[in-house]
Amino acid sequence: MAEMDSGRASSLLFTRRGMPRLAEILPCALQHVLASFAGVIAPAIIIAGVCNFTEEQETAIIQVALILSAIDTILQQFPLFGKIGSGLPILTGVSFAFLPAFQAVGIEFGFETLLGAELVGGAVAILFGMLYPKVKWLFPSLVTGTVIFTIGVSLYPTAIKYLAGGQGTENFGSVQNWIVGLITFAVVFGFSNFGHGILKLGGIFFGMLVGVLISLPFGMVNASGVVSAGWFAPPELFPFKIVFNPAACLTLAVVYVMVNVQLIGDLSAATMGSMNRMPTEKELGGALKAQGLVSMLSSVFGGLPTSAFGQNVGIIVSTRVINRWVFATASLVFAAAGLMPKLSAVLTMIPQPVIGGATISVFGTITLNGIRILVKDGLTPRACTVFGISVAFGLGIAEVSGSLMGPGMPDWINTIFGTSAITPCAIMAIILNNVLPPENPYTNVDLRRGTGSTEAEEIENGVEAESAGASAGNDSSASADSETHKIQSEGQSQGNQ
């Protein structure tokens, strides 16, 4: 009887509902926490550095990052009013994909303007979730892949600046910074590619831990903020004034749409890989609304927006553990950590070279994800044209400071198109994809909308094709059997005659 109960509890891990034993939930939940913990806090630390935060402010933004990641994950498991949240197996956290645009807005206008643009971006995400079925044709894999590729590439300078010790610091580019950063990178790379089990899944976390230990003899760890931090404190409501700048809001609105399309791809991959089905439009719309709502909440609490974590999608697909209490438990760990300022203050001690060494591989993964999505429809001459020109405009304009600030050029033009590579790249990709004629004018396939409008549809079309192939094979086999039976019957009839 005990064996039956044990087997039943284990099987509940592979269903959405039901309550497995806590002893089974905890290892699965901690696996997700280790895989994503460093990814949740790193963007907050980077933005804190860009905006010249004090130690107290940096501690606060890390707290909010952890708490809001927990709230978004909970909403995805238990949709609010049955509409806000997907009800699908996914773990969310503060996303690196927003980082280039956030850095640009933060540097030019400050964190208060960034929060205003984040609030508007959250509203755009909710609207996009409501309108997604009608506008998804604008975002085929060619457009989405191009933009995600640009996001990844534009993050490389950030990683190198941190590897070198943080631009503007006294010892920027020093030997000790590079030693610590490269050792951190080597440990992350080794665990992620050659490790097994928990070491592989928590490669970034363990790499940062090793990096911090190595940096101790160099005197690179400052623990003064930990001593003064309290043990428990909820996040502060409106810790910053919220400022709205139209150009900054428009810039982030474009970024939010692109990150939402990426979220749809992550949800589709997780659902197909673990549940053998595609998410419904209702589930996708609910996921986007939850992401938008949490983003708006985050701006009110002085935090950063969330999205799905690709590394956790990999865990979901490989283990097929989809029970919602596993993800809820992981989110509770994040929430508990976020409510403890002393723990958040410990995280602010991480030296900048350690962050750079740990995140450069993450940024490389974002770039490769863009390529993976991009090549789904094939790298035709038309696709190469859209990709090449869009990336050239995006990265080219962003790299040449002041290129949109000449005589007669309105300031808002530079703010929207000149501060981040993502906006000009995205707009150019959408325009070119709809202006260039289809690859083959003699077919009925409109390549402007892609052979599949999104990564989600690519997976869905593949499943339909397999089903159709199986059906056709069965029909063909049945037809052949029928014909054989008919010939045999005729032969027997002639023999009898």
CSV table of C-alpha atoms in Angstrom, one decimal:
chain,number,residue,atom,x,y,z
A,1,MET,CA,0.0,0.0,0.0
A,2,ALA,CA,2.9,2.4,0.9
A,3,GLU,CA,4.5,1.6,-2.5
A,4,MET,CA,1.2,2.5,-4.3
A,5,ASP,CA,1.0,5.8,-2.4
A,6,SER,CA,4.6,6.6,-3.3
A,7,GLY,CA,4.0,5.9,-7.0
A,8,ARG,CA,0.9,7.9,-7.0
A,9,ALA,CA,2.6,10.9,-5.4
A,10,SER,CA,5.4,10.7,-7.9
A,11,SER,CA,3.0,10.6,-10.8
A,12,LEU,CA,1.4,13.8,-9.6
A,13,LEU,CA,4.6,15.6,-10.4
A,14,PHE,CA,3.8,15.1,-14.0
A,15,THR,CA,0.3,16.5,-13.8
A,16,ARG,CA,-0.8,20.1,-13.4
A,17,ARG,CA,-3.1,19.4,-10.5
A,18,GLY,CA,-2.9,17.4,-7.3
A,19,MET,CA,-0.5,17.8,-4.4
A,20,PRO,CA,2.7,15.6,-4.4
A,21,ARG,CA,4.6,15.1,-1.2
A,22,LEU,CA,6.7,18.0,0.0
A,23,ALA,CA,9.8,15.8,-0.1
A,24,GLU,CA,9.2,15.4,-3.9
A,25,ILE,CA,8.2,19.0,-4.5
A,26,LEU,CA,11.3,20.6,-2.8
A,27,PRO,CA,14.1,19.1,-5.0
A,28,CYS,CA,12.2,20.0,-8.2
A,29,ALA,CA,11.5,23.6,-7.0
A,30,LEU,CA,15.1,24.2,-5.8
A,31,GLN,CA,16.3,23.0,-9.1
A,32,HIS,CA,14.4,25.9,-10.8
A,33,VAL,CA,15.5,28.3,-8.1
A,34,LEU,CA,19.2,27.5,-8.7
A,35,ALA,CA,18.9,27.7,-12.4
A,36,SER,CA,17.3,31.2,-12.4
A,37,PHE,CA,18.4,32.9,-9.1
A,38,ALA,CA,21.4,34.6,-10.6
A,39,GLY,CA,19.4,35.7,-13.7
A,40,VAL,CA,16.8,37.4,-11.5
A,41,ILE,CA,19.2,39.5,-9.6
A,42,ALA,CA,21.8,40.4,-12.3
A,43,PRO,CA,19.7,42.8,-14.3
A,44,ALA,CA,18.7,44.6,-11.1
A,45,ILE,CA,22.4,45.0,-10.1
A,46,ILE,CA,23.4,46.2,-13.6
A,47,ILE,CA,20.6,48.8,-13.7
A,48,ALA,CA,21.5,50.0,-10.2
A,49,GLY,CA,25.0,50.6,-11.4
A,50,VAL,CA,23.9,52.5,-14.5
A,51,CYS,CA,21.6,54.7,-12.5
A,52,ASN,CA,24.2,55.3,-9.7
A,53,PHE,CA,22.1,53.8,-6.9
A,54,THR,CA,23.2,53.9,-3.3
A,55,GLU,CA,23.7,50.6,-1.5
A,56,GLU,CA,20.2,50.9,0.1
A,57,GLN,CA,18.6,51.6,-3.3
A,58,GLU,CA,20.4,48.6,-4.9
A,59,THR,CA,19.2,46.4,-2.0
A,60,ALA,CA,15.7,47.6,-2.6
A,61,ILE,CA,15.6,46.9,-6.4
A,62,ILE,CA,16.9,43.4,-5.8
A,63,GLN,CA,14.1,42.8,-3.2
A,64,VAL,CA,11.5,44.0,-5.7
A,65,ALA,CA,13.0,41.8,-8.5
A,66,LEU,CA,12.7,38.7,-6.3
A,67,ILE,CA,9.2,39.5,-5.1
A,68,LEU,CA,7.8,40.4,-8.5
A,69,SER,CA,9.3,37.3,-10.1
A,70,ALA,CA,7.5,35.3,-7.5
A,71,ILE,CA,4.2,37.1,-8.1
A,72,ASP,CA,4.4,36.6,-11.9
A,73,THR,CA,5.2,32.9,-11.5
A,74,ILE,CA,2.2,32.5,-9.1
A,75,LEU,CA,-0.1,34.2,-11.6
A,76,GLN,CA,1.0,31.9,-14.3
A,77,GLN,CA,0.2,28.9,-12.1
A,78,PHE,CA,-3.1,30.2,-10.6
A,79,PRO,CA,-4.6,32.7,-13.1
A,80,LEU,CA,-6.4,35.6,-11.5
A,81,PHE,CA,-10.1,35.6,-12.3
A,82,GLY,CA,-9.2,32.8,-14.7
A,83,LYS,CA,-8.0,35.4,-17.2
A,84,ILE,CA,-4.7,37.0,-15.9
A,85,GLY,CA,-2.1,34.2,-16.1
A,86,SER,CA,-1.6,31.2,-18.4
A,87,GLY,CA,-2.2,28.3,-16.2
A,88,LEU,CA,0.9,26.7,-17.9
A,89,PRO,CA,4.2,25.3,-16.5
A,90,ILE,CA,6.5,28.2,-16.6
A,91,LEU,CA,8.9,30.1,-14.3
A,92,THR,CA,9.3,33.8,-14.8
A,93,GLY,CA,11.9,36.4,-13.6
A,94,VAL,CA,13.4,39.7,-14.4
A,95,SER,CA,14.4,39.5,-18.0
A,96,PHE,CA,17.8,40.4,-19.6
A,97,ALA,CA,15.9,41.2,-22.9
A,98,PHE,CA,14.8,44.6,-21.5
A,99,LEU,CA,18.3,45.5,-20.4
A,100,PRO,CA,19.7,47.4,-23.5
A,101,ALA,CA,16.7,49.7,-23.7
A,102,PHE,CA,16.6,50.2,-19.9
A,103,GLN,CA,20.2,51.1,-19.9
A,104,ALA,CA,19.7,53.6,-22.6
A,105,VAL,CA,16.7,55.2,-21.0
A,106,GLY,CA,18.3,55.1,-17.5
A,107,ILE,CA,21.5,56.8,-18.7
A,108,GLU,CA,19.8,59.5,-20.7
A,109,PHE,CA,16.7,60.3,-18.5
A,110,GLY,CA,17.3,58.6,-15.1
A,111,PHE,CA,15.5,55.8,-13.3
A,112,GLU,CA,12.3,57.8,-12.6
A,113,THR,CA,11.6,58.2,-16.4
A,114,LEU,CA,12.5,54.5,-16.8
A,115,LEU,CA,9.7,53.6,-14.3
A,116,GLY,CA,7.2,55.7,-16.2
A,117,ALA,CA,8.1,54.0,-19.5
A,118,GLU,CA,7.8,50.7,-17.7
A,119,LEU,CA,4.3,51.5,-16.5
A,120,VAL,CA,3.3,52.3,-20.1
A,121,GLY,CA,5.0,49.2,-21.4
A,122,GLY,CA,3.0,47.1,-19.0
A,123,ALA,CA,-0.2,48.5,-20.3
A,124,VAL,CA,1.0,47.9,-23.9
A,125,ALA,CA,1.7,44.2,-22.9
A,126,ILE,CA,-1.9,43.8,-21.5
A,127,LEU,CA,-3.3,45.4,-24.7
A,128,PHE,CA,-1.1,43.1,-26.8
A,129,GLY,CA,-2.4,40.1,-24.9
A,130,MET,CA,-6.0,41.1,-25.8
A,131,LEU,CA,-5.2,41.8,-29.5
A,132,TYR,CA,-2.6,39.1,-30.1
A,133,PRO,CA,-4.8,36.9,-32.4
A,134,LYS,CA,-5.4,39.9,-34.7
A,135,VAL,CA,-1.8,41.3,-34.8
A,136,LYS,CA,0.4,38.2,-34.7
A,137,TRP,CA,0.9,38.3,-38.5
A,138,LEU,CA,3.2,41.3,-37.9
A,139,PHE,CA,5.7,39.2,-36.0
A,140,PRO,CA,6.7,36.1,-38.0
A,141,SER,CA,9.9,34.3,-37.0
A,142,LEU,CA,11.9,36.4,-39.4
A,143,VAL,CA,11.1,39.6,-37.5
A,144,THR,CA,11.2,38.1,-34.0
A,145,GLY,CA,14.5,36.3,-34.6
A,146,THR,CA,16.1,39.4,-36.0
A,147,VAL,CA,15.1,41.5,-33.0
A,148,ILE,CA,16.2,38.9,-30.4
A,149,PHE,CA,19.5,38.5,-32.2
A,150,THR,CA,20.0,42.2,-31.9
A,151,ILE,CA,19.1,42.2,-28.2
A,152,GLY,CA,21.8,39.6,-27.5
A,153,VAL,CA,24.5,41.3,-29.5
A,154,SER,CA,23.8,44.7,-28.0
A,155,LEU,CA,24.3,43.2,-24.5
A,156,TYR,CA,27.9,42.1,-25.2
A,157,PRO,CA,29.5,45.5,-24.3
A,158,THR,CA,27.7,45.4,-21.0
A,159,ALA,CA,29.2,42.1,-20.1
A,160,ILE,CA,32.7,43.2,-21.1
A,161,LYS,CA,32.4,46.5,-19.1
A,162,TYR,CA,31.5,44.4,-16.0
A,163,LEU,CA,34.3,41.9,-16.7
A,164,ALA,CA,36.7,44.8,-16.7
A,165,GLY,CA,35.5,46.0,-13.4
A,166,GLY,CA,32.7,48.5,-14.3
A,167,GLN,CA,33.3,51.5,-16.5
A,168,GLY,CA,34.3,54.6,-14.5
A,169,THR,CA,35.9,52.7,-11.6
A,170,GLU,CA,39.5,53.4,-10.6
A,171,ASN,CA,40.8,49.9,-11.5
A,172,PHE,CA,38.8,49.5,-14.7
A,173,GLY,CA,40.5,47.0,-17.0
A,174,SER,CA,43.0,45.8,-14.3
A,175,VAL,CA,44.6,42.3,-14.3
A,176,GLN,CA,42.8,41.3,-11.1
A,177,ASN,CA,39.4,42.2,-12.6
A,178,TRP,CA,40.0,40.1,-15.7
A,179,ILE,CA,41.4,37.2,-13.6
A,180,VAL,CA,38.3,37.1,-11.4
A,181,GLY,CA,35.9,37.6,-14.3
A,182,LEU,CA,37.5,34.9,-16.6
A,183,ILE,CA,37.7,32.4,-13.8
A,184,THR,CA,34.0,33.0,-13.1
A,185,PHE,CA,33.2,32.6,-16.8
A,186,ALA,CA,35.3,29.3,-16.9
A,187,VAL,CA,33.4,27.8,-14.0
A,188,VAL,CA,30.0,28.8,-15.4
A,189,PHE,CA,31.1,27.4,-18.8
A,190,GLY,CA,32.4,24.2,-17.3
A,191,PHE,CA,29.4,23.4,-15.1
A,192,SER,CA,26.9,24.3,-17.8
A,193,ASN,CA,28.5,22.2,-20.5
A,194,PHE,CA,30.3,19.4,-18.7
A,195,GLY,CA,28.5,19.2,-15.3
A,196,HIS,CA,25.7,16.9,-14.4
A,197,GLY,CA,22.5,17.2,-12.4
A,198,ILE,CA,22.3,20.1,-10.0
A,199,LEU,CA,25.8,21.4,-11.0
A,200,LYS,CA,24.7,21.7,-14.6
A,201,LEU,CA,21.3,23.3,-13.8
A,202,GLY,CA,22.8,25.8,-11.3
A,203,GLY,CA,26.0,26.5,-13.4
A,204,ILE,CA,25.5,30.3,-13.2
A,205,PHE,CA,24.8,30.3,-9.5
A,206,PHE,CA,27.8,28.1,-8.6
A,207,GLY,CA,30.0,30.1,-11.0
A,208,MET,CA,29.1,33.3,-9.2
A,209,LEU,CA,29.7,31.7,-5.8
A,210,VAL,CA,33.2,30.6,-6.9
A,211,GLY,CA,33.9,34.1,-8.3
A,212,VAL,CA,33.0,35.8,-5.0
A,213,LEU,CA,35.3,33.4,-3.1
A,214,ILE,CA,38.2,34.1,-5.5
A,215,SER,CA,37.6,37.9,-5.2
A,216,LEU,CA,37.9,37.9,-1.4
A,217,PRO,CA,41.7,37.9,-1.2
A,218,PHE,CA,41.7,40.9,-3.6
A,219,GLY,CA,39.6,42.9,-1.2
A,220,MET,CA,36.8,43.3,-3.8
A,221,VAL,CA,33.9,42.4,-1.5
A,222,ASN,CA,32.4,45.1,0.6
A,223,ALA,CA,30.1,43.9,3.4
A,224,SER,CA,29.3,47.2,4.9
A,225,GLY,CA,25.7,47.3,3.5
A,226,VAL,CA,24.9,43.9,5.0
A,227,VAL,CA,25.5,45.1,8.6
A,228,SER,CA,23.1,48.0,8.3
A,229,ALA,CA,20.4,46.1,6.5
A,230,GLY,CA,17.4,44.8,8.4
A,231,TRP,CA,16.1,41.2,8.6
A,232,PHE,CA,12.6,41.8,7.3
A,233,ALA,CA,11.0,44.6,5.3
A,234,PRO,CA,8.2,44.7,2.7
A,235,PRO,CA,9.0,46.6,-0.5
A,236,GLU,CA,8.2,50.3,-0.4
A,237,LEU,CA,5.4,51.7,-2.5
A,238,PHE,CA,6.4,54.6,-4.8
A,239,PRO,CA,10.0,54.7,-3.6
A,240,PHE,CA,10.7,56.9,-6.7
A,241,LYS,CA,8.7,59.6,-8.5
A,242,ILE,CA,7.3,58.3,-11.8
A,243,VAL,CA,8.1,60.5,-14.8
A,244,PHE,CA,6.6,60.1,-18.2
A,245,ASN,CA,8.6,60.9,-21.3
A,246,PRO,CA,6.8,60.2,-24.6
A,247,ALA,CA,9.9,59.1,-26.5
A,248,ALA,CA,11.1,56.8,-23.7
A,249,CYS,CA,7.6,55.3,-23.4
A,250,LEU,CA,7.5,54.6,-27.2
A,251,THR,CA,10.9,53.0,-27.1
A,252,LEU,CA,10.0,50.6,-24.4
A,253,ALA,CA,6.6,49.9,-25.9
A,254,VAL,CA,8.3,48.4,-28.9
A,255,VAL,CA,10.7,46.4,-26.7
A,256,TYR,CA,7.7,45.0,-24.7
A,257,VAL,CA,6.0,43.8,-27.8
A,258,MET,CA,9.1,41.9,-28.9
A,259,VAL,CA,9.7,40.4,-25.5
A,260,ASN,CA,6.1,39.3,-25.4
A,261,VAL,CA,6.5,37.5,-28.7
A,262,GLN,CA,9.6,35.8,-27.2
A,263,LEU,CA,7.4,34.8,-24.2
A,264,ILE,CA,4.9,33.2,-26.5
A,265,GLY,CA,7.7,31.1,-28.0
A,266,ASP,CA,9.0,30.0,-24.6
A,267,LEU,CA,5.5,29.1,-23.5
A,268,SER,CA,4.9,27.1,-26.7
A,269,ALA,CA,8.2,25.2,-26.3
A,270,ALA,CA,7.5,24.4,-22.6
A,271,THR,CA,3.9,23.3,-23.3
A,272,MET,CA,4.7,21.2,-26.3
A,273,GLY,CA,7.8,19.6,-24.7
A,274,SER,CA,6.1,18.7,-21.5
A,275,MET,CA,2.3,18.3,-22.3
A,276,ASN,CA,2.4,17.4,-26.0
A,277,ARG,CA,0.1,20.1,-27.0
A,278,MET,CA,0.2,23.8,-28.0
A,279,PRO,CA,-1.0,26.5,-25.7
A,280,THR,CA,-4.4,28.0,-26.6
A,281,GLU,CA,-4.9,31.6,-27.6
A,282,LYS,CA,-6.6,32.1,-24.2
A,283,GLU,CA,-3.6,30.8,-22.3
A,284,LEU,CA,-1.2,32.9,-24.3
A,285,GLY,CA,-3.4,36.0,-23.9
A,286,GLY,CA,-3.5,35.3,-20.1
A,287,ALA,CA,0.3,35.0,-19.9
A,288,LEU,CA,0.8,38.3,-21.7
A,289,LYS,CA,-1.8,40.1,-19.4
A,290,ALA,CA,-0.1,38.7,-16.3
A,291,GLN,CA,3.3,39.9,-17.6
A,292,GLY,CA,1.9,43.3,-18.3
A,293,LEU,CA,0.2,43.6,-14.9
A,294,VAL,CA,3.3,42.5,-13.0
A,295,SER,CA,5.3,45.1,-15.0
A,296,MET,CA,3.0,47.8,-14.0
A,297,LEU,CA,3.2,46.7,-10.3
A,298,SER,CA,7.0,46.6,-10.6
A,299,SER,CA,7.1,50.2,-11.7
A,300,VAL,CA,5.0,51.2,-8.7
A,301,PHE,CA,7.5,49.4,-6.4
A,302,GLY,CA,10.6,50.7,-8.2
A,303,GLY,CA,11.5,47.4,-9.9
A,304,LEU,CA,12.1,45.8,-13.3
A,305,PRO,CA,9.8,43.8,-15.6
A,306,THR,CA,9.6,40.0,-15.9
A,307,SER,CA,9.4,37.4,-18.6
A,308,ALA,CA,10.0,33.6,-19.0
A,309,PHE,CA,13.4,32.1,-18.3
A,310,GLY,CA,14.7,30.0,-21.2
A,311,GLN,CA,16.9,27.8,-18.9
A,312,ASN,CA,13.9,26.9,-16.9
A,313,VAL,CA,12.0,26.0,-20.1
A,314,GLY,CA,14.8,23.5,-20.7
A,315,ILE,CA,14.3,22.0,-17.3
A,316,ILE,CA,10.6,21.7,-17.8
A,317,VAL,CA,11.0,19.9,-21.2
A,318,SER,CA,13.8,17.6,-20.0
A,319,THR,CA,12.1,16.5,-16.7
A,320,ARG,CA,8.4,16.9,-17.8
A,321,VAL,CA,7.6,17.9,-14.2
A,322,ILE,CA,4.7,20.3,-14.6
A,323,ASN,CA,2.9,20.2,-11.3
A,324,ARG,CA,1.9,23.8,-10.4
A,325,TRP,CA,2.9,23.4,-6.8
A,326,VAL,CA,6.5,22.9,-7.8
A,327,PHE,CA,6.5,26.3,-9.5
A,328,ALA,CA,4.6,27.8,-6.6
A,329,THR,CA,7.1,26.5,-4.1
A,330,ALA,CA,10.0,28.0,-6.2
A,331,SER,CA,8.2,31.4,-6.2
A,332,LEU,CA,7.8,31.2,-2.4
A,333,VAL,CA,11.6,30.9,-2.1
A,334,PHE,CA,12.0,34.0,-4.2
A,335,ALA,CA,9.4,35.9,-2.2
A,336,ALA,CA,11.0,34.9,1.1
A,337,ALA,CA,14.4,36.1,-0.1
A,338,GLY,CA,12.9,39.3,-1.4
A,339,LEU,CA,11.3,40.1,2.0
A,340,MET,CA,14.7,39.8,3.7
A,341,PRO,CA,16.8,43.0,3.1
A,342,LYS,CA,19.9,41.4,4.7
A,343,LEU,CA,19.9,38.7,2.1
A,344,SER,CA,19.4,41.2,-0.7
A,345,ALA,CA,22.2,43.2,0.7
A,346,VAL,CA,24.5,40.1,0.6
A,347,LEU,CA,23.8,39.9,-3.1
A,348,THR,CA,24.9,43.5,-3.7
A,349,MET,CA,28.4,42.4,-2.5
A,350,ILE,CA,29.0,40.5,-5.7
A,351,PRO,CA,31.9,42.2,-7.5
A,352,GLN,CA,31.2,43.5,-11.0
A,353,PRO,CA,33.8,41.2,-12.7
A,354,VAL,CA,31.9,38.2,-11.3
A,355,ILE,CA,28.6,39.5,-12.8
A,356,GLY,CA,30.3,40.1,-16.2
A,357,GLY,CA,31.9,36.6,-16.2
A,358,ALA,CA,28.6,34.9,-15.3
A,359,THR,CA,26.3,36.8,-17.7
A,360,ILE,CA,28.4,36.9,-20.9
A,361,SER,CA,27.3,33.3,-21.7
A,362,VAL,CA,23.7,34.2,-21.0
A,363,PHE,CA,23.9,37.1,-23.5
A,364,GLY,CA,25.4,34.7,-26.0
A,365,THR,CA,22.5,32.3,-25.5
A,366,ILE,CA,20.0,35.1,-26.2
A,367,THR,CA,21.8,35.8,-29.5
A,368,LEU,CA,21.7,32.1,-30.5
A,369,ASN,CA,18.0,31.9,-29.6
A,370,GLY,CA,17.5,34.7,-32.1
A,371,ILE,CA,19.4,32.8,-34.8
A,372,ARG,CA,17.4,29.6,-34.0
A,373,ILE,CA,14.1,31.4,-34.5
A,374,LEU,CA,15.4,33.2,-37.5
A,375,VAL,CA,16.4,30.1,-39.5
A,376,LYS,CA,13.1,28.3,-39.0
A,377,ASP,CA,11.8,29.5,-42.4
A,378,GLY,CA,15.2,29.1,-44.0
A,379,LEU,CA,17.8,31.7,-44.8
A,380,THR,CA,16.5,32.7,-48.2
A,381,PRO,CA,17.9,35.8,-50.0
A,382,ARG,CA,14.8,37.7,-48.9
A,383,ALA,CA,15.3,36.7,-45.3
A,384,CYS,CA,19.0,37.6,-45.4
A,385,THR,CA,18.0,41.1,-46.8
A,386,VAL,CA,15.5,41.8,-44.0
A,387,PHE,CA,17.9,40.5,-41.3
A,388,GLY,CA,21.1,42.2,-42.6
A,389,ILE,CA,19.6,45.6,-43.2
A,390,SER,CA,17.6,45.6,-39.9
A,391,VAL,CA,20.6,44.7,-37.8
A,392,ALA,CA,22.8,47.2,-39.7
A,393,PHE,CA,20.4,50.0,-38.9
A,394,GLY,CA,19.8,48.9,-35.3
A,395,LEU,CA,23.4,48.3,-34.2
A,396,GLY,CA,24.9,50.9,-36.5
A,397,ILE,CA,22.8,53.8,-35.2
A,398,ALA,CA,23.2,52.8,-31.6
A,399,GLU,CA,27.0,52.6,-31.9
A,400,VAL,CA,27.5,56.0,-33.5
A,401,SER,CA,26.7,58.4,-30.7
A,402,GLY,CA,25.1,61.7,-32.0
A,403,SER,CA,24.2,60.4,-35.4
A,404,LEU,CA,20.6,61.5,-34.9
A,405,MET,CA,21.4,64.8,-33.1
A,406,GLY,CA,22.4,67.1,-35.9
A,407,PRO,CA,20.8,70.4,-36.9
A,408,GLY,CA,17.1,70.2,-37.5
A,409,MET,CA,16.8,66.8,-35.9
A,410,PRO,CA,14.1,66.7,-33.2
A,411,ASP,CA,15.3,65.4,-29.8
A,412,TRP,CA,12.6,62.7,-29.7
A,413,ILE,CA,14.0,61.1,-32.8
A,414,ASN,CA,17.3,60.5,-31.1
A,415,THR,CA,15.6,59.2,-28.0
A,416,ILE,CA,13.5,56.7,-29.8
A,417,PHE,CA,15.9,55.5,-32.5
A,418,GLY,CA,19.4,56.6,-31.3
A,419,THR,CA,19.6,55.3,-27.8
A,420,SER,CA,18.9,51.6,-28.3
A,421,ALA,CA,19.5,49.2,-31.2
A,422,ILE,CA,16.2,47.4,-30.6
A,423,THR,CA,13.7,50.0,-31.8
A,424,PRO,CA,15.2,50.9,-35.2
A,425,CYS,CA,15.9,47.2,-35.8
A,426,ALA,CA,12.4,46.1,-35.0
A,427,ILE,CA,10.7,48.8,-37.0
A,428,MET,CA,13.0,48.3,-40.0
A,429,ALA,CA,12.4,44.5,-39.9
A,430,ILE,CA,8.6,44.9,-39.8
A,431,ILE,CA,8.6,47.4,-42.7
A,432,LEU,CA,11.0,45.4,-44.9
A,433,ASN,CA,9.1,42.2,-44.2
A,434,ASN,CA,5.9,43.7,-45.5
A,435,VAL,CA,7.4,45.8,-48.3
A,436,LEU,CA,9.6,43.1,-50.0
A,437,PRO,CA,7.7,40.8,-52.4
A,438,PRO,CA,7.3,37.1,-51.5
A,439,GLU,CA,10.2,34.9,-52.4
A,440,ASN,CA,8.3,32.9,-55.1
A,441,PRO,CA,5.5,34.9,-56.8
A,442,TYR,CA,4.0,31.7,-58.3
A,443,THR,CA,3.1,30.1,-55.0
A,444,ASN,CA,0.3,31.0,-52.7
A,445,VAL,CA,2.6,31.2,-49.7
A,446,ASP,CA,2.9,34.8,-48.5
A,447,LEU,CA,6.4,34.9,-47.1
A,448,ARG,CA,5.8,38.3,-45.6
A,449,ARG,CA,3.8,36.6,-43.0
A,450,GLY,CA,6.2,33.6,-42.8
A,451,THR,CA,5.5,30.0,-43.3
A,452,GLY,CA,4.5,30.2,-39.7
A,453,SER,CA,3.5,33.6,-38.1
A,454,THR,CA,5.3,32.8,-34.8
A,455,GLU,CA,7.5,30.2,-33.2
A,456,ALA,CA,4.3,28.9,-31.6
A,457,GLU,CA,2.7,28.3,-35.0
A,458,GLU,CA,5.9,26.7,-36.3
A,459,ILE,CA,5.6,24.0,-33.6
A,460,GLU,CA,1.9,23.7,-34.2
A,461,ASN,CA,2.3,23.3,-38.0
A,462,GLY,CA,4.9,20.6,-37.4
A,463,VAL,CA,2.5,18.6,-35.2
A,464,GLU,CA,-0.3,19.0,-37.8
A,465,ALA,CA,2.0,17.9,-40.6
A,466,GLU,CA,3.0,14.8,-38.6
A,467,SER,CA,-0.7,14.0,-37.9
A,468,ALA,CA,-1.5,14.5,-41.5
A,469,GLY,CA,1.3,12.3,-42.6
A,470,ALA,CA,0.3,9.6,-40.2
A,471,SER,CA,-3.3,9.9,-41.4
A,472,ALA,CA,-2.2,9.7,-45.0
A,473,GLY,CA,-0.1,6.8,-44.3
A,474,ASN,CA,-3.0,4.9,-42.6
A,475,ASP,CA,-5.3,5.8,-45.5
A,476,SER,CA,-2.7,4.6,-48.0
A,477,SER,CA,-2.1,1.4,-46.1
A,478,ALA,CA,-5.9,0.7,-45.8
A,479,SER,CA,-6.3,1.3,-49.5
A,480,ALA,CA,-3.5,-1.1,-50.3
A,481,ASP,CA,-4.9,-3.8,-48.0
A,482,SER,CA,-8.3,-3.3,-49.7
A,483,GLU,CA,-6.8,-3.6,-53.2
A,484,THR,CA,-4.8,-6.7,-52.2
A,485,HIS,CA,-7.9,-8.4,-50.7
A,486,LYS,CA,-9.9,-7.6,-53.9
A,487,ILE,CA,-7.2,-9.2,-56.2
A,488,GLN,CA,-7.0,-12.3,-54.0
A,489,SER,CA,-10.8,-12.6,-54.1
A,490,GLU,CA,-10.9,-12.3,-57.9
A,491,GLY,CA,-8.1,-14.9,-58.2
A,492,GLN,CA,-10.0,-17.3,-56.0
A,493,SER,CA,-13.2,-16.8,-58.0
A,494,GLN,CA,-11.4,-17.6,-61.3
A,495,GLY,CA,-9.8,-20.7,-59.8
A,496,ASN,CA,-13.2,-22.0,-58.6
A,497,GLN,CA,-14.6,-21.4,-62.1
